[in-house]
Short mmCIF file of C-alpha atoms and ligand atoms in Angstrom, two decimals:
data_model
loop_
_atom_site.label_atom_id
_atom_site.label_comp_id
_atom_site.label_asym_id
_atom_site.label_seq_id
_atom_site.Cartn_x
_atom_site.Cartn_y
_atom_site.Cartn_z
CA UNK A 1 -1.41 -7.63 23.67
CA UNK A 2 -1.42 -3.81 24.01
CA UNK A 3 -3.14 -3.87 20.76
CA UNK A 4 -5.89 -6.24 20.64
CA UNK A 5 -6.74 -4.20 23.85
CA UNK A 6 -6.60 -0.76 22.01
CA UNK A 7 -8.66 -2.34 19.19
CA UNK A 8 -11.63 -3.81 21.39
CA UNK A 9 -11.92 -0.18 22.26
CA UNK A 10 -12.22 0.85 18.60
CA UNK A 11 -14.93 -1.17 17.92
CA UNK A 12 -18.10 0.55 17.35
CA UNK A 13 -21.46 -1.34 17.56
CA UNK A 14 -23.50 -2.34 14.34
CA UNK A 15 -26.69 -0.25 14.54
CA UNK A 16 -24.57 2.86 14.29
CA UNK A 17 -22.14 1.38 11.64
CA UNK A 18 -24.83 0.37 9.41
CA UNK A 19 -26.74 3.88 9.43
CA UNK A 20 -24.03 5.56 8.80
CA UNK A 21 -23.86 6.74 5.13
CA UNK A 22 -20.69 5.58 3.28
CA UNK A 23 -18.44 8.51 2.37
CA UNK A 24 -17.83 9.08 -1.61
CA UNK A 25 -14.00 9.20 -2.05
CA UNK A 26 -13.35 11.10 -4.92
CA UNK A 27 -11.25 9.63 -7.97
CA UNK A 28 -11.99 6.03 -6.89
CA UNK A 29 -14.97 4.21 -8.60
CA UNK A 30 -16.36 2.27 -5.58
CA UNK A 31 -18.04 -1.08 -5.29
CA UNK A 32 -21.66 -1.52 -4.38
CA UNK A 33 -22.55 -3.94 -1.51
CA UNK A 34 -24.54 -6.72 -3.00
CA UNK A 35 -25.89 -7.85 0.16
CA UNK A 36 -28.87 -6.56 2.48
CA UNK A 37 -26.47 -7.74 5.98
CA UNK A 38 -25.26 -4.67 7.60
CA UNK A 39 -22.70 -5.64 9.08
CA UNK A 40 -21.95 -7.32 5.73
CA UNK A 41 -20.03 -5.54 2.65
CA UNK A 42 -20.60 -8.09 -0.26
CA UNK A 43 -18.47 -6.87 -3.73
CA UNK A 44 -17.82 -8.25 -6.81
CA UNK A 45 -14.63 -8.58 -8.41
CA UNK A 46 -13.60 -10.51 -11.70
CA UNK A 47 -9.90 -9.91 -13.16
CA UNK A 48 -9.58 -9.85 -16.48
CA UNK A 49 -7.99 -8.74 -19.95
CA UNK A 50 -8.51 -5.19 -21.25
CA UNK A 51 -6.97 -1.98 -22.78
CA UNK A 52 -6.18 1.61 -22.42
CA UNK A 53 -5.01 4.67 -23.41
CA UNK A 54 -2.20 5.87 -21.93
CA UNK A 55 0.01 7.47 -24.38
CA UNK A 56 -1.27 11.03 -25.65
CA UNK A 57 -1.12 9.25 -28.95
CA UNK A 58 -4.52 7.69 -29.86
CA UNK A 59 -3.11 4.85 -31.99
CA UNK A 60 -0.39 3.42 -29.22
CA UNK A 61 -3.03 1.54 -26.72
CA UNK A 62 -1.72 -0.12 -24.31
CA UNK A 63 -3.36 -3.73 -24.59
CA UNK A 64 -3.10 -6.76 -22.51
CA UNK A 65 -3.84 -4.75 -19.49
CA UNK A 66 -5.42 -7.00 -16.48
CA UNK A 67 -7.54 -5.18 -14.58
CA UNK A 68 -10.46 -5.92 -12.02
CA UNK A 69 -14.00 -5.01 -13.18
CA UNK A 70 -12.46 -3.40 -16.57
CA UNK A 71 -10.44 -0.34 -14.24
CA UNK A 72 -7.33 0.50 -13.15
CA UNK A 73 -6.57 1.28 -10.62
CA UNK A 74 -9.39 -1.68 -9.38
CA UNK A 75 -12.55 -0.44 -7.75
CA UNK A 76 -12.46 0.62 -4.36
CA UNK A 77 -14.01 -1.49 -1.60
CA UNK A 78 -14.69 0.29 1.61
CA UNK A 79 -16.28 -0.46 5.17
CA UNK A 80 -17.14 0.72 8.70
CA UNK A 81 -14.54 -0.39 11.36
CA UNK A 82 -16.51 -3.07 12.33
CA UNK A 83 -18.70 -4.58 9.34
CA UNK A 84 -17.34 -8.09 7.69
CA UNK A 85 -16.13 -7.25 4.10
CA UNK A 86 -16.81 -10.94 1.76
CA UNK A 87 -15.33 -10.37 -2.16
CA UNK A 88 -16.72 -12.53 -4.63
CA UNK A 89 -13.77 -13.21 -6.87
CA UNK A 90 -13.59 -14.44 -10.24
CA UNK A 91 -10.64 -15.14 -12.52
CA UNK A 92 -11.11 -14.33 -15.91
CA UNK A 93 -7.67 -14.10 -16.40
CA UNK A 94 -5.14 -16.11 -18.99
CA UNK A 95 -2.95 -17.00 -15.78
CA UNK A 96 -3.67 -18.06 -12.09
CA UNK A 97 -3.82 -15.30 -9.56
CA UNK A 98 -4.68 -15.02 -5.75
CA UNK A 99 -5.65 -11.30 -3.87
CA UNK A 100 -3.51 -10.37 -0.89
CA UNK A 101 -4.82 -7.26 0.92
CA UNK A 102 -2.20 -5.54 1.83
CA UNK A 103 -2.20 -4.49 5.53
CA UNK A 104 -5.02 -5.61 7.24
CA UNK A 105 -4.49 -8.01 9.83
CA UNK A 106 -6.83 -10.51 9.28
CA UNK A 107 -6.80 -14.51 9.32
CA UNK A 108 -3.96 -16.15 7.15
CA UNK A 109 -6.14 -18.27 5.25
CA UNK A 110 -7.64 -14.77 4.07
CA UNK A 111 -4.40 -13.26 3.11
CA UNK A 112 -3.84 -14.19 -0.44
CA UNK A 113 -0.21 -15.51 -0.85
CA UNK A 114 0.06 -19.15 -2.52
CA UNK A 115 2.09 -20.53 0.10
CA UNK A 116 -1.31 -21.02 2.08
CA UNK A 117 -3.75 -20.87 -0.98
CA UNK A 118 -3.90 -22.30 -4.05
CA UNK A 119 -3.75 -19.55 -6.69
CA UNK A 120 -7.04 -19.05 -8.21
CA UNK A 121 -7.18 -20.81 -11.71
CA UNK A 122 -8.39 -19.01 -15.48
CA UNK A 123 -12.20 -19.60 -14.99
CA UNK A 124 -12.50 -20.29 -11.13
CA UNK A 125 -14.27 -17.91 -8.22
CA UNK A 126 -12.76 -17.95 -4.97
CA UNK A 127 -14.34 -16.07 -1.88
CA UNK A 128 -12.46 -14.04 0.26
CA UNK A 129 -13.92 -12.82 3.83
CA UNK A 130 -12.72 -11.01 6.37
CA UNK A 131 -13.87 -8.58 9.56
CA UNK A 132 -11.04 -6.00 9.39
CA UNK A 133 -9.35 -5.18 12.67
CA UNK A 134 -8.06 -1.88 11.73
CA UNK A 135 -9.35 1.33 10.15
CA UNK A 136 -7.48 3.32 7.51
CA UNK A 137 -6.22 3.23 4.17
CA UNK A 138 -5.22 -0.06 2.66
CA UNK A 139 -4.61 -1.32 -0.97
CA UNK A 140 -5.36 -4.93 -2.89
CA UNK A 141 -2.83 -6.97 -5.56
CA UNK A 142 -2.28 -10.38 -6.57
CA UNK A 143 0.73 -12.37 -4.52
CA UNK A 144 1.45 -14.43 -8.02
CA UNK A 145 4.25 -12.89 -10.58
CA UNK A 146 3.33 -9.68 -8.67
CA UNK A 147 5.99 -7.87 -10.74
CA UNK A 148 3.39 -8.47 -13.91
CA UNK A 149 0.17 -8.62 -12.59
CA UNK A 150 0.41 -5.73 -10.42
CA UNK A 151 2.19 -3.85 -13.85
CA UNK A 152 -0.57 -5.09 -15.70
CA UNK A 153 -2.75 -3.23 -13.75
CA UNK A 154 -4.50 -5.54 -10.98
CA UNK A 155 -4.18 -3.53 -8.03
CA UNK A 156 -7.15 -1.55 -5.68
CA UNK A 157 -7.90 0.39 -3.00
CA UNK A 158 -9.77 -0.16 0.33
CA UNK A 159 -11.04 2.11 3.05
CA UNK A 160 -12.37 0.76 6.67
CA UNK A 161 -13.73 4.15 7.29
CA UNK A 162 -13.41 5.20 11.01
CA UNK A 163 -17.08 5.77 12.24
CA UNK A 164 -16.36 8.33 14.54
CA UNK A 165 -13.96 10.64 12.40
CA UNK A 166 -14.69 13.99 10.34
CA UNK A 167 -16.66 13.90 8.04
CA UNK A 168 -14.78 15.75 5.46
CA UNK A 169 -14.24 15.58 1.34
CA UNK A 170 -11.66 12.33 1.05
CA UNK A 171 -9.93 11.57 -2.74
CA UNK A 172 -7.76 8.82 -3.49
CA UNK A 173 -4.66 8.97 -5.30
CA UNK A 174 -3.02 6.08 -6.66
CA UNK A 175 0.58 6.92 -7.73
CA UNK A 176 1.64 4.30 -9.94
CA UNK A 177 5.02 4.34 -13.23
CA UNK A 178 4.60 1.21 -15.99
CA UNK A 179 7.30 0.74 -18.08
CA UNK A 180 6.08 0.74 -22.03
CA UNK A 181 7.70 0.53 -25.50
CA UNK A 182 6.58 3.40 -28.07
CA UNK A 183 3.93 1.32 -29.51
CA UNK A 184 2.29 1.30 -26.03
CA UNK A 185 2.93 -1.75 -25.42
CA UNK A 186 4.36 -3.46 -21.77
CA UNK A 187 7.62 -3.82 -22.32
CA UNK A 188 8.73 -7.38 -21.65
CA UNK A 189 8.33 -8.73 -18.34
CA UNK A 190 11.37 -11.15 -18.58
CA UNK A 191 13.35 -10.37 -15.45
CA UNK A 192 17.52 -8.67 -17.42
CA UNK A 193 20.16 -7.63 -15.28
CA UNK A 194 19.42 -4.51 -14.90
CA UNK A 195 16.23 -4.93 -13.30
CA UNK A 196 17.36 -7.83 -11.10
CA UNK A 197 19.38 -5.72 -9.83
CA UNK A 198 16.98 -2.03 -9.43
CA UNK A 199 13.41 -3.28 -10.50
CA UNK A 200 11.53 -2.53 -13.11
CA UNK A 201 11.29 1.67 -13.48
CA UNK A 202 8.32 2.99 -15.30
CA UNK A 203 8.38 5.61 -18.37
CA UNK A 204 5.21 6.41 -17.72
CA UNK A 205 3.49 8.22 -14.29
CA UNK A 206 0.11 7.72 -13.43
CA UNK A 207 -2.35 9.26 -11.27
CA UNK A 208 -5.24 6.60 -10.80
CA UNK A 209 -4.96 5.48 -13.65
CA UNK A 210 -4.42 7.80 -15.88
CA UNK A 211 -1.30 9.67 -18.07
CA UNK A 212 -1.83 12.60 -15.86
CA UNK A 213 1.21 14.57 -17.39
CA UNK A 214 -0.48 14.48 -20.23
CA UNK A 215 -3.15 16.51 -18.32
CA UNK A 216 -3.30 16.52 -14.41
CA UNK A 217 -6.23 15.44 -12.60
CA UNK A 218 -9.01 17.80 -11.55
CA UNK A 219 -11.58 18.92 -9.18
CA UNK A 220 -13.17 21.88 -7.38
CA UNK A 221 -12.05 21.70 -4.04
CA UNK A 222 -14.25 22.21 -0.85
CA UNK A 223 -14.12 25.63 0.28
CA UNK A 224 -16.16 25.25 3.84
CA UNK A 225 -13.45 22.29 5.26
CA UNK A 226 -10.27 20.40 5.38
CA UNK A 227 -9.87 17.34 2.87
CA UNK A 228 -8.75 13.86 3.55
CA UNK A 229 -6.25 12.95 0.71
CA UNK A 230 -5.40 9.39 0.59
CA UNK A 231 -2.16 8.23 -1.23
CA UNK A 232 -0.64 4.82 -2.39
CA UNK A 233 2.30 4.24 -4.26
CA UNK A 234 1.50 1.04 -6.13
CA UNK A 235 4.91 0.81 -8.52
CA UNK A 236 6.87 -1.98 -8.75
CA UNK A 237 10.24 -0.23 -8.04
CA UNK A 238 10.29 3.73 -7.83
CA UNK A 239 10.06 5.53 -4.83
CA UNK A 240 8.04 8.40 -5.20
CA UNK A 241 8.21 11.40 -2.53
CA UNK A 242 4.96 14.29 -2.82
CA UNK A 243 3.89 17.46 -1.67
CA UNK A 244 0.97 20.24 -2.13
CA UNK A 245 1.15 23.77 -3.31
CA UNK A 246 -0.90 26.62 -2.13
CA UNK A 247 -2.40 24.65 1.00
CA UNK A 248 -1.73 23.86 4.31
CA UNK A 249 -1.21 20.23 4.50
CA UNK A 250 -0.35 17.95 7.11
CA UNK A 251 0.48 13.87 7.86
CA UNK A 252 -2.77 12.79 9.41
CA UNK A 253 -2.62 9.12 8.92
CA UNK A 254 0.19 6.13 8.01
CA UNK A 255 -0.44 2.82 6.73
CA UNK A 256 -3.53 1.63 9.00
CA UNK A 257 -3.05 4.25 11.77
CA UNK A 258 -4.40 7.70 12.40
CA UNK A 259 -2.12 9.84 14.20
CA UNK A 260 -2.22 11.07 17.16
CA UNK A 261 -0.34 14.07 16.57
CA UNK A 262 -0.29 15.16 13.09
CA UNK A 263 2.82 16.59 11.23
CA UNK A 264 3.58 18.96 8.35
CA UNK A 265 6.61 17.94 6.47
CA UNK A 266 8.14 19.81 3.45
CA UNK A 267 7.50 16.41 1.32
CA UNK A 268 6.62 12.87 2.25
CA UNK A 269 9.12 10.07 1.41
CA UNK A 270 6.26 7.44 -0.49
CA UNK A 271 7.90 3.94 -0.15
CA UNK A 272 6.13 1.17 -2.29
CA UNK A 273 3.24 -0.54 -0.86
CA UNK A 274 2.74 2.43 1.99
CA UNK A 275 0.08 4.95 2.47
CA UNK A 276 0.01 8.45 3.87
CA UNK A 277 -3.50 10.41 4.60
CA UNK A 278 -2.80 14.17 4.07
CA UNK A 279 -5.02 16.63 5.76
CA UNK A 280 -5.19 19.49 3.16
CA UNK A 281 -7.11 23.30 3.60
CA UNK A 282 -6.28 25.73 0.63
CA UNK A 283 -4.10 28.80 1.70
CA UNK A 284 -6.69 31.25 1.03
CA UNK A 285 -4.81 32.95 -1.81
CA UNK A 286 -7.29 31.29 -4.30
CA UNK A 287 -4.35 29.47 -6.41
CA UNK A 288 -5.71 26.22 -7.09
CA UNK A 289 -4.32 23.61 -4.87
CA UNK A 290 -1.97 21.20 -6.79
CA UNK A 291 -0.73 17.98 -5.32
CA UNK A 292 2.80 17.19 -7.15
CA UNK A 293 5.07 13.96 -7.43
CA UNK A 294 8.44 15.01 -7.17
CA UNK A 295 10.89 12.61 -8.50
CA UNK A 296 14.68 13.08 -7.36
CA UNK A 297 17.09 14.57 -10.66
CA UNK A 298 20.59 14.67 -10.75
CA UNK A 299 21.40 18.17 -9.27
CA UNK A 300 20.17 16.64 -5.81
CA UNK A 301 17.00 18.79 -6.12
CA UNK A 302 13.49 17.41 -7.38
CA UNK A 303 12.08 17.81 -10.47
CA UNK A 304 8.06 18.43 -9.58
CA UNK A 305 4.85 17.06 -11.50
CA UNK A 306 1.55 18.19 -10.89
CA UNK A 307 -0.69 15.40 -11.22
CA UNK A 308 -3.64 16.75 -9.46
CA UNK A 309 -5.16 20.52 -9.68
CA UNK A 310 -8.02 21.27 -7.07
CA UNK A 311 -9.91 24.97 -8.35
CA UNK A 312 -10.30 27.13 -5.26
CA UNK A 313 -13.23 29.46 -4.99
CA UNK A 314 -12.98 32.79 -3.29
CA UNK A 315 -14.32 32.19 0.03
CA UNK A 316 -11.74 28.87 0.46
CA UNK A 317 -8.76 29.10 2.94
CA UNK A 318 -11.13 29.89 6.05
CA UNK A 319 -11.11 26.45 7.41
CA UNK A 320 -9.33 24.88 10.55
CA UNK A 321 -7.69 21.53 10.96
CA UNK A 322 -10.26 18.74 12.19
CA UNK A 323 -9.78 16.71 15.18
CA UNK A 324 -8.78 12.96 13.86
CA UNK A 325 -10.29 10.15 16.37
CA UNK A 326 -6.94 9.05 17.02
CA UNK A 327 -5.85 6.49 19.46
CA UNK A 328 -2.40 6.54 21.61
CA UNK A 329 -0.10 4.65 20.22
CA UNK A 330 1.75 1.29 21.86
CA UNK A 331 4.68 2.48 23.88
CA UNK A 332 7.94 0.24 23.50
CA UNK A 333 9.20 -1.80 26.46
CA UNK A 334 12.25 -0.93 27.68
CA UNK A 335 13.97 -4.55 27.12
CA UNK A 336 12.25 -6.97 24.29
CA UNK A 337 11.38 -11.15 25.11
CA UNK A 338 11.93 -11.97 21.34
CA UNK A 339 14.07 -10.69 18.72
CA UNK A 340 14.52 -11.32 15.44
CA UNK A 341 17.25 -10.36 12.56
CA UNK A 342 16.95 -9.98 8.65
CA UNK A 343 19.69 -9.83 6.80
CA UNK A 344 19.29 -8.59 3.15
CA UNK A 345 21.55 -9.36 0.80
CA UNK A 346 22.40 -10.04 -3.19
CA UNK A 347 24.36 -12.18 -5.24
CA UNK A 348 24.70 -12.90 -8.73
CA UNK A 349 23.36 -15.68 -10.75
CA UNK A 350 24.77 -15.25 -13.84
CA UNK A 351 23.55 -12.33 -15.80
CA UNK A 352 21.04 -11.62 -12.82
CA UNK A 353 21.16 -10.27 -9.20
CA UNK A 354 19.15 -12.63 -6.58
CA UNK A 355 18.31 -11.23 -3.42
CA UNK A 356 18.04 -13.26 -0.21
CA UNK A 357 17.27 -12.81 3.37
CA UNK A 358 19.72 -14.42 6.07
CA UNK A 359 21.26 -15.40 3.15
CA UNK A 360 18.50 -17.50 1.72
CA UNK A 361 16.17 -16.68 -1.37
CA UNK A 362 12.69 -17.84 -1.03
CA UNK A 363 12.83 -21.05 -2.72
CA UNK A 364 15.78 -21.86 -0.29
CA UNK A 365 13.99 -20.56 2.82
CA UNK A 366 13.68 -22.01 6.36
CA UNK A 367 10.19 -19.99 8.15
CA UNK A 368 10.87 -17.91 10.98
CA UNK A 369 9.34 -18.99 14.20
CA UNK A 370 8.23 -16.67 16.68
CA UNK A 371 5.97 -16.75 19.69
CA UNK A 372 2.68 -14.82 19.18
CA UNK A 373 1.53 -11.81 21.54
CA UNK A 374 5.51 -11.25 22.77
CA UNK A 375 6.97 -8.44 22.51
CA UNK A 376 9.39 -8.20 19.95
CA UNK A 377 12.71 -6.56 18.32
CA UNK A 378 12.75 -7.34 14.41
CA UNK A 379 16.61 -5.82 13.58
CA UNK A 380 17.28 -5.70 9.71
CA UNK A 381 20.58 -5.08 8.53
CA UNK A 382 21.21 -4.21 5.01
CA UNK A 383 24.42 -5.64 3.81
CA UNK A 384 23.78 -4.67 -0.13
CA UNK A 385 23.74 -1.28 -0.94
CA UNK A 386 20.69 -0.67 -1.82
CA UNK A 387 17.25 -0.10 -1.07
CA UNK A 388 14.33 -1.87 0.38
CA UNK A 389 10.40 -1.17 1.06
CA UNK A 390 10.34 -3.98 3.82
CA UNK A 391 6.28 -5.23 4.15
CA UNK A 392 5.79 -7.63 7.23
CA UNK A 393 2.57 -9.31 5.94
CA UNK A 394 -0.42 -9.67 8.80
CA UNK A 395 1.19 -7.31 11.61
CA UNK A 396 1.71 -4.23 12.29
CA UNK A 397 5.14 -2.43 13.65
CA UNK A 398 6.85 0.92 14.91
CA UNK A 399 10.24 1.86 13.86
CA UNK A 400 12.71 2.54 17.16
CA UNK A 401 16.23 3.48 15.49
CA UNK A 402 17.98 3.91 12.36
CA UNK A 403 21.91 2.79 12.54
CA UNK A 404 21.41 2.62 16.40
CA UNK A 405 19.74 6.67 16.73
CA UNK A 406 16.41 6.59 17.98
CA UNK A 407 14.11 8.18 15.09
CA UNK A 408 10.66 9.94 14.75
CA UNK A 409 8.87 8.00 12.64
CA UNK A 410 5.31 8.26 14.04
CA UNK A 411 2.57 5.61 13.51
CA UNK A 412 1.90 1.87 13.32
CA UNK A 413 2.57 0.60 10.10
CA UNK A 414 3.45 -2.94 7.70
CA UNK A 415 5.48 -1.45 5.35
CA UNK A 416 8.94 0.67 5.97
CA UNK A 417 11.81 1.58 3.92
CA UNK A 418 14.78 -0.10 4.90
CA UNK A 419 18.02 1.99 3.45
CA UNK A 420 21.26 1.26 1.87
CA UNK A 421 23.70 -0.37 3.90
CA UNK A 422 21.39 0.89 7.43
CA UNK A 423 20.71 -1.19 10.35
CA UNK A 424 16.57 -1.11 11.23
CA UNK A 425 15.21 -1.65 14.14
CA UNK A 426 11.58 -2.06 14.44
CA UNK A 427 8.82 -3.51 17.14
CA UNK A 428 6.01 -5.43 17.09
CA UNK A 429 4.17 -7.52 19.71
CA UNK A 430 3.00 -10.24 16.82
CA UNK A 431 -0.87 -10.26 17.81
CA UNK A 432 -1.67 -11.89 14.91
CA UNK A 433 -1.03 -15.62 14.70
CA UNK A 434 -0.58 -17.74 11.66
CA UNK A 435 1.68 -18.00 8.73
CA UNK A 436 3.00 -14.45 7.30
CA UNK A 437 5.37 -13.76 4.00
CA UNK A 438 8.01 -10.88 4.59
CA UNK A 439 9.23 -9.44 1.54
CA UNK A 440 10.92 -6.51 -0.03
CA UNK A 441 8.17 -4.88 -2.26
CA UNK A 442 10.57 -3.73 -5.45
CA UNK A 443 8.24 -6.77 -6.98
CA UNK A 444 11.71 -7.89 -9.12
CA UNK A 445 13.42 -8.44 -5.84
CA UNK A 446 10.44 -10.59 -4.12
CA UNK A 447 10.54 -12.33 -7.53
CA UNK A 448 14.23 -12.50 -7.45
CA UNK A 449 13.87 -14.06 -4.18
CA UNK A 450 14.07 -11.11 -1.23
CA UNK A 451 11.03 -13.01 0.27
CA UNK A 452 10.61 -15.24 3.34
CA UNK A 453 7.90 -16.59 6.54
CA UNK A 454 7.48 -15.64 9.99
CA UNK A 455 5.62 -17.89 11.63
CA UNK A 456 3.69 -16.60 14.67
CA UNK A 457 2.16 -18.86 17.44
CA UNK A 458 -0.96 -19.05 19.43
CU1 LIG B 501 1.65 -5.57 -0.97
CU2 LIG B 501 3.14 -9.23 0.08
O1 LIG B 501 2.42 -7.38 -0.45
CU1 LIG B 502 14.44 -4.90 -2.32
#
């Protein structure tokens, strides 16, 4: 309720959306709108077979890489708050394939999972259309075999742009690791114990698309203003964490939501399937600004890889932090007229772990039923061991507690990490009616069955 009020506030009218100029993101090759509508964003997309380099060696390419229009990561697609956003998609594929957009809260028949569509057949166009409610950063993949096609490469961006915020220099990053044999090619995507068990880890890191410890990214940065870095970990297993040297950085958006206060951590935590917008303004000592993935090593320290360098010129360093159109965010109720409780769990199947929820794996699951626009407690206990990127399709949450301690985890988001053996609790009021797939997004463990339905009333 609280939010579909905060939203109808958001909403900017269409003669100022549609003169508004539509920001260039830097290291994201955007789509052009095909149609002469304003408040209508018409793109192209067609999926299909490719190859590329991503070993330094120029004979191992990588081939039977699926990307959309010919690039990963896939184009990026971006609107006002406000306009209608309608993707032409074709599948040019050798398998069947649907596009879930991951976050926004739009109408189930929209969202892209096969339980309510029929996945898009080798040869067939399917149009997708949607008004997003939400500004902020969001990302597109198939919901079919999403531990290959997502590894092959089919996965995008997509910005709803919020008309009334800074406009300031904005670059994507899309953090990704694929998992290849010498030769360059994908290593097999048959499901073996071990990744049953931890998902598929990748050999190889990659900075939108690209081997980028081969040679990090680069850019000259802005020297008159802040920058709006926008970052997606897209992997099918890893959790990444990031920072960036010589700058003052700070947290200005999660998932959808901007925030209304801002933080400046040490590093950010990047779960699978989340976002983070960093607000970045060089330090002034004219180092170039680097943004690095730090993976975690054995000596309980990181082990730090640039994979973007940003040249500084002289005069950088001078700038202040902008002020973010952020809105307040949904307080909690003190008591909750709905709750419900995941339980995550594995057993084996042989060789192989499966994952369930309440003790069910998806092909054995029973939907959850819930009553829409009611406040609600979602508690998740993890019973396994191990860890979980929890993404509650369609809606959008806050986290309250961690094993019963209130925590400060600020913003409204879809995705989470849920951690070994910990107790979650989470809120959401369920605005958004219709059918929605919950799943852990280490893409092994959704295939392996860590998937299941809330269903959400009128
Ligand atoms: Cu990005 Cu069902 O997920
Ligand atoms: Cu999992």
């Amino acid at each position: 309720m609280l939010l579909s009020i905060l939203l109808a506030c958001k909403t900017t009218p269409e003669e100022t959306i549609a003169s508004l100029p539509v920001p260039e993101v830097w290291g994201a090759t955007a789509l052009e709108d095909q149609d002469s509508d304003p408040d209508v964003v018409e793109v192209h997309l067609t999926a299909s077979e490719t190859e590329i380099l991503w070993s330094d060696d120029a004979d191992d390419i990588t081939e039977e890489v699926w990307a959309y229009n010919d690039v990963v990561p896939g184009p990026l697609i971006q609107a006002w708050l406000g306009q209608t956003i309608r993707v032409v998609f074709t599948n040019d594929l050798p398998d069947e394939t649907t596009i879930h957009w991951h976050g926004l809260r739009i109408d189930d028949e929209m969202d892209g999972v096969p339980a309510i569509q029929d996945p898009i057949q080798p040869g067939e166009t399917f149009t997708y259309e949607f008004t997003p409610p939400d500004s902020g950063t969001f990302w597109y993949h198939p919901h079919v075999r999403t531990h290959e096609q997502i590894e092959r490469g089919l996965q995008g961006t997509l910005i709803v742009h919020e008309p009334d915020a800074p406009a300031v220099q904005e670059r994507m990053f899309v953090l990704d690791d694929v998992s290849l044999n010498g030769d360059g090619s994908f290593e097999s995507f048959e499901i073996g114990h071990m990744t049953s068990v931890h998902g598929r880890f990748g050999n190889t890191l990659l900075a939108n698309g690209v081997n980028a410890l081969n040679e990090p990214l680069s850019a000259e940065l802005s020297a008159d203003s802040s920058e709006r870095w926008r970052i997606v970990n897209t992997a099918n297993a890893r959790t990444l964490y990031a920072d960036v040297t010589n700058a003052s950085w700070r947290v200005s958006a999660v998932d959808g939501t901007l925030l209304p206060e801002a933080y400046e951590p040490d590093w950010v935590q990047l779960p699978i399937g989340r976002r983070f917008d960093l607000e970045v303004i060089p330090d002034g000592s004219g180092e170039p600004v680097a943004l690095r993935v730090l993976l975690p090593n054995t000596s309980g320290s990181f082990d730090e890889y640039p994979v973007f360098e940003g040249a500084v010129s002289a005069d950088a360093g001078g700038a202040g932090w902008q002020d973010w159109p952020a809105e307040a965010l949904p307080e909690a109720p003190s008591s909750f007229e709905q709750e419900v409780s995941l339980v995550f769990n594995n057993e084996a199947d042989g060789n192989l772990a499966v994952w369930t929820i309440n003790g069910d794996t998806w092909d054995e699951h029973e939907a959850i039923q819930v009553t829409g626009s009611t406040d609600s407690e979602i508690l998740i206990v993890e019973k396994s061991g191990a860890e979980h990127p929890f993404h509650l399709h369609g809606q959008l949450f806050q986290v309250l507690e961690r094993d019963g301690e209130p925590v400060d985890e600020p913003g409204l988001m879809d995705t989470v990490m849920v951690n070994p053996d910990e107790k979650l609790t989470i809120w959401t009021d369920f605005s958004n009616p219709g059918r929605w797939m919950t799943h852990c997004h280490i893409l092994e463990h959704a295939e392996q069955g860590m998937m299941t339905e809330i269903v959400v009333s009128e």
